[in-house]
Amino acid sequence: KAGPYARTLSGGMRRRLLLAKALVHHPHILVLDEPTAGVDIELRQMLWENVRKLNDEGMTIILTTHYLEEAEEMCDEIAIMDAGKIIAQGSPDELLQKQYDGLIIELPISDLTDDLSGIEHTLYENLGIIEVVTTDVSESLKRLTPHVSNLKQIKIRQPNIEDLFLHLTEH
């Protein structure tokens, strides 16, 4: 691709070019701002593979991203910002352990027969989901059973950085 002008390259090729330009002088610190926005899966995987290699070789990498699952997977330390201020900082595990003790049970609001008074939960009306954070899944499922009929879907999962961001920012 030595011949074409940069402006004629595809978005993915422009991302590769930007990364190459950033690395050509062998920096000690690399700042990546939304590096995977608008790229395909193949390029995303290639980019993260290269970033991990650079980090393993001793390069410090600062990443800004809205893809919180990538931040959780890729970063040793995360700073969660809201309105331009850092509201939480630490390793992904530390941040999650400070806030959550247990698992999250998710189920559709449409499967509820009545309200869940007496059961601590988070309601995401725009997504049609309720979340129950619990340290005892069996007990929580027993307590939920009288409030649910025609259960079509249920998910039990670990809390993640996106959950933490939504909880801390209340957005």
mmCIF file of C-alpha atoms in Angstrom:
data_model
loop_
_atom_site.group_PDB
_atom_site.id
_atom_site.type_symbol
_atom_site.label_atom_id
_atom_site.label_comp_id
_atom_site.label_asym_id
_atom_site.label_seq_id
_atom_site.Cartn_x
_atom_site.Cartn_y
_atom_site.Cartn_z
ATOM 1 C CA LYS A 1 0.000 0.000 0.000
ATOM 2 C CA ALA A 2 2.953 2.339 -0.513
ATOM 3 C CA GLY A 3 1.420 3.971 -3.583
ATOM 4 C CA PRO A 4 -2.092 5.148 -2.658
ATOM 5 C CA TYR A 5 -2.806 8.339 -0.734
ATOM 6 C CA ALA A 6 -3.932 7.734 2.864
ATOM 7 C CA ARG A 7 -7.311 9.366 2.179
ATOM 8 C CA THR A 8 -8.083 6.690 -0.436
ATOM 9 C CA LEU A 9 -7.497 3.780 1.977
ATOM 10 C CA SER A 10 -10.320 1.880 3.665
ATOM 11 C CA GLY A 11 -11.089 2.665 7.296
ATOM 12 C CA GLY A 12 -9.285 -0.461 8.452
ATOM 13 C CA MET A 13 -6.189 0.302 6.399
ATOM 14 C CA ARG A 14 -6.181 3.875 7.743
ATOM 15 C CA ARG A 15 -6.251 2.440 11.303
ATOM 16 C CA ARG A 16 -3.259 0.253 10.462
ATOM 17 C CA LEU A 17 -1.432 3.232 8.992
ATOM 18 C CA LEU A 18 -2.124 5.370 12.074
ATOM 19 C CA LEU A 19 -0.803 2.624 14.333
ATOM 20 C CA ALA A 20 2.319 2.210 12.174
ATOM 21 C CA LYS A 21 2.931 5.984 12.270
ATOM 22 C CA ALA A 22 2.564 5.979 16.042
ATOM 23 C CA LEU A 23 5.060 3.117 16.422
ATOM 24 C CA VAL A 24 7.691 4.104 13.856
ATOM 25 C CA HIS A 25 9.821 5.976 16.405
ATOM 26 C CA HIS A 26 9.557 3.212 19.070
ATOM 27 C CA PRO A 27 7.823 5.219 21.818
ATOM 28 C CA HIS A 28 7.840 4.208 25.490
ATOM 29 C CA ILE A 29 4.211 5.268 25.825
ATOM 30 C CA LEU A 30 1.445 4.701 23.271
ATOM 31 C CA VAL A 31 -1.881 6.531 23.580
ATOM 32 C CA LEU A 32 -4.777 4.872 21.772
ATOM 33 C CA ASP A 33 -8.054 6.778 21.491
ATOM 34 C CA GLU A 34 -10.948 4.481 20.514
ATOM 35 C CA PRO A 35 -8.630 2.265 18.435
ATOM 36 C CA THR A 36 -11.279 -0.288 17.507
ATOM 37 C CA ALA A 37 -14.166 2.052 16.718
ATOM 38 C CA GLY A 38 -15.555 1.147 13.316
ATOM 39 C CA VAL A 39 -13.195 -1.728 12.579
ATOM 40 C CA ASP A 40 -14.066 -5.298 11.649
ATOM 41 C CA ILE A 41 -13.522 -8.293 13.942
ATOM 42 C CA GLU A 42 -10.361 -9.439 12.157
ATOM 43 C CA LEU A 43 -8.657 -6.056 12.491
ATOM 44 C CA ARG A 44 -9.803 -5.718 16.106
ATOM 45 C CA GLN A 45 -8.205 -9.055 16.985
ATOM 46 C CA MET A 46 -5.005 -8.190 15.105
ATOM 47 C CA LEU A 47 -4.808 -4.817 16.826
ATOM 48 C CA TRP A 48 -5.253 -6.288 20.315
ATOM 49 C CA GLU A 49 -2.730 -9.017 19.578
ATOM 50 C CA ASN A 50 -0.162 -6.370 18.629
ATOM 51 C CA VAL A 51 -1.035 -4.147 21.588
ATOM 52 C CA ARG A 52 -0.592 -7.085 24.007
ATOM 53 C CA LYS A 53 2.781 -7.877 22.425
ATOM 54 C CA LEU A 54 3.930 -4.252 22.760
ATOM 55 C CA ASN A 55 2.798 -4.178 26.383
ATOM 56 C CA ASP A 56 4.573 -7.492 27.105
ATOM 57 C CA GLU A 57 7.729 -5.905 25.666
ATOM 58 C CA GLY A 58 7.472 -3.092 28.209
ATOM 59 C CA MET A 59 5.554 -0.353 26.404
ATOM 60 C CA THR A 60 3.056 1.590 28.503
ATOM 61 C CA ILE A 61 -0.279 1.845 26.709
ATOM 62 C CA ILE A 62 -3.005 4.319 27.580
ATOM 63 C CA LEU A 63 -6.374 3.406 26.097
ATOM 64 C CA THR A 64 -9.536 5.481 25.948
ATOM 65 C CA THR A 65 -12.599 3.527 24.919
ATOM 66 C CA HIS A 66 -16.343 3.231 25.217
ATOM 67 C CA TYR A 67 -16.042 -0.538 24.696
ATOM 68 C CA LEU A 68 -15.907 -1.481 28.356
ATOM 69 C CA GLU A 69 -15.556 -5.209 27.709
ATOM 70 C CA GLU A 70 -12.331 -4.462 25.834
ATOM 71 C CA ALA A 71 -11.068 -2.280 28.672
ATOM 72 C CA GLU A 72 -11.876 -5.009 31.195
ATOM 73 C CA GLU A 73 -10.031 -7.618 29.152
ATOM 74 C CA MET A 74 -7.060 -5.533 28.006
ATOM 75 C CA CYS A 75 -6.221 -3.202 30.872
ATOM 76 C CA ASP A 76 -4.235 -3.748 34.063
ATOM 77 C CA GLU A 77 -5.814 -0.635 35.533
ATOM 78 C CA ILE A 78 -9.020 1.211 34.665
ATOM 79 C CA ALA A 79 -10.167 4.724 35.490
ATOM 80 C CA ILE A 80 -13.915 5.220 35.108
ATOM 81 C CA MET A 81 -14.797 8.794 34.232
ATOM 82 C CA ASP A 82 -18.073 10.678 34.350
ATOM 83 C CA ALA A 83 -18.515 14.340 33.441
ATOM 84 C CA GLY A 84 -14.740 14.704 33.062
ATOM 85 C CA LYS A 85 -13.918 13.376 36.547
ATOM 86 C CA ILE A 86 -12.441 10.042 37.623
ATOM 87 C CA ILE A 87 -15.036 8.358 39.853
ATOM 88 C CA ALA A 88 -13.330 4.964 40.293
ATOM 89 C CA GLN A 89 -9.880 3.605 39.613
ATOM 90 C CA GLY A 90 -8.110 0.285 40.041
ATOM 91 C CA SER A 91 -7.663 -3.100 38.428
ATOM 92 C CA PRO A 92 -10.834 -4.562 36.904
ATOM 93 C CA ASP A 93 -10.963 -7.228 39.630
ATOM 94 C CA GLU A 94 -10.469 -4.690 42.439
ATOM 95 C CA LEU A 95 -13.175 -2.411 41.093
ATOM 96 C CA LEU A 96 -15.665 -5.246 40.750
ATOM 97 C CA GLN A 97 -14.872 -6.781 44.145
ATOM 98 C CA LYS A 98 -15.423 -3.400 45.847
ATOM 99 C CA GLN A 99 -18.917 -3.119 44.384
ATOM 100 C CA TYR A 100 -20.199 -6.667 43.885
ATOM 101 C CA ASP A 101 -20.336 -9.705 46.065
ATOM 102 C CA GLY A 102 -21.887 -12.447 44.000
ATOM 103 C CA LEU A 103 -23.606 -12.970 40.680
ATOM 104 C CA ILE A 104 -26.322 -11.269 38.648
ATOM 105 C CA ILE A 105 -29.562 -12.996 37.669
ATOM 106 C CA GLU A 106 -31.211 -11.381 34.621
ATOM 107 C CA LEU A 107 -34.759 -12.013 33.442
ATOM 108 C CA PRO A 108 -37.322 -10.236 31.256
ATOM 109 C CA ILE A 109 -39.731 -7.835 32.958
ATOM 110 C CA SER A 110 -42.491 -9.308 30.777
ATOM 111 C CA ASP A 111 -42.170 -12.607 32.683
ATOM 112 C CA LEU A 112 -43.063 -11.002 36.043
ATOM 113 C CA THR A 113 -46.527 -11.547 37.473
ATOM 114 C CA ASP A 114 -46.185 -8.815 40.106
ATOM 115 C CA ASP A 115 -43.638 -6.445 41.612
ATOM 116 C CA LEU A 116 -40.501 -7.631 43.338
ATOM 117 C CA SER A 117 -40.939 -5.785 46.619
ATOM 118 C CA GLY A 118 -38.747 -7.417 49.203
ATOM 119 C CA ILE A 119 -36.225 -8.605 46.592
ATOM 120 C CA GLU A 120 -33.364 -6.224 45.907
ATOM 121 C CA HIS A 121 -33.086 -5.684 42.173
ATOM 122 C CA THR A 122 -32.206 -3.229 39.441
ATOM 123 C CA LEU A 123 -34.755 -2.469 36.756
ATOM 124 C CA TYR A 124 -33.723 -1.603 33.209
ATOM 125 C CA GLU A 125 -37.045 -0.657 31.676
ATOM 126 C CA ASN A 126 -35.600 0.496 28.375
ATOM 127 C CA LEU A 127 -34.046 -2.952 27.899
ATOM 128 C CA GLY A 128 -36.967 -4.849 29.424
ATOM 129 C CA ILE A 129 -34.713 -6.588 31.944
ATOM 130 C CA ILE A 130 -34.480 -6.859 35.719
ATOM 131 C CA GLU A 131 -31.259 -7.752 37.476
ATOM 132 C CA VAL A 132 -30.980 -9.351 40.877
ATOM 133 C CA VAL A 133 -27.507 -9.221 42.437
ATOM 134 C CA THR A 134 -27.065 -12.176 44.752
ATOM 135 C CA THR A 135 -24.543 -14.156 46.745
ATOM 136 C CA ASP A 136 -26.930 -17.133 46.849
ATOM 137 C CA VAL A 137 -28.367 -17.950 43.422
ATOM 138 C CA SER A 138 -30.485 -20.863 44.683
ATOM 139 C CA GLU A 139 -32.147 -18.765 47.392
ATOM 140 C CA SER A 140 -32.742 -15.857 45.011
ATOM 141 C CA LEU A 141 -34.325 -18.155 42.422
ATOM 142 C CA LYS A 142 -36.638 -19.562 45.124
ATOM 143 C CA ARG A 143 -37.657 -16.014 46.118
ATOM 144 C CA LEU A 144 -38.197 -15.033 42.468
ATOM 145 C CA THR A 145 -40.304 -18.086 41.555
ATOM 146 C CA PRO A 146 -43.637 -16.805 42.976
ATOM 147 C CA HIS A 147 -43.227 -13.571 40.983
ATOM 148 C CA VAL A 148 -42.547 -15.151 37.591
ATOM 149 C CA SER A 149 -44.613 -17.093 35.063
ATOM 150 C CA ASN A 150 -43.887 -18.357 31.555
ATOM 151 C CA LEU A 151 -40.185 -17.738 32.013
ATOM 152 C CA LYS A 152 -38.788 -17.431 28.491
ATOM 153 C CA GLN A 153 -35.229 -16.440 29.298
ATOM 154 C CA ILE A 154 -32.888 -16.256 32.260
ATOM 155 C CA LYS A 155 -29.197 -15.475 32.517
ATOM 156 C CA ILE A 156 -26.856 -15.877 35.466
ATOM 157 C CA ARG A 157 -23.563 -14.070 35.018
ATOM 158 C CA GLN A 158 -20.609 -12.382 36.670
ATOM 159 C CA PRO A 159 -20.828 -8.597 37.108
ATOM 160 C CA ASN A 160 -18.649 -6.707 34.638
ATOM 161 C CA ILE A 161 -17.157 -3.246 34.211
ATOM 162 C CA GLU A 162 -20.182 -2.108 32.201
ATOM 163 C CA ASP A 163 -22.430 -2.968 35.168
ATOM 164 C CA LEU A 164 -20.091 -1.013 37.422
ATOM 165 C CA PHE A 165 -20.062 1.988 35.085
ATOM 166 C CA LEU A 166 -23.875 2.057 34.905
ATOM 167 C CA HIS A 167 -24.145 1.710 38.684
ATOM 168 C CA LEU A 168 -21.565 4.415 39.481
ATOM 169 C CA THR A 169 -22.743 6.951 36.912
ATOM 170 C CA GLU A 170 -26.458 6.142 37.284
ATOM 171 C CA HIS A 171 -26.866 6.602 33.511
#
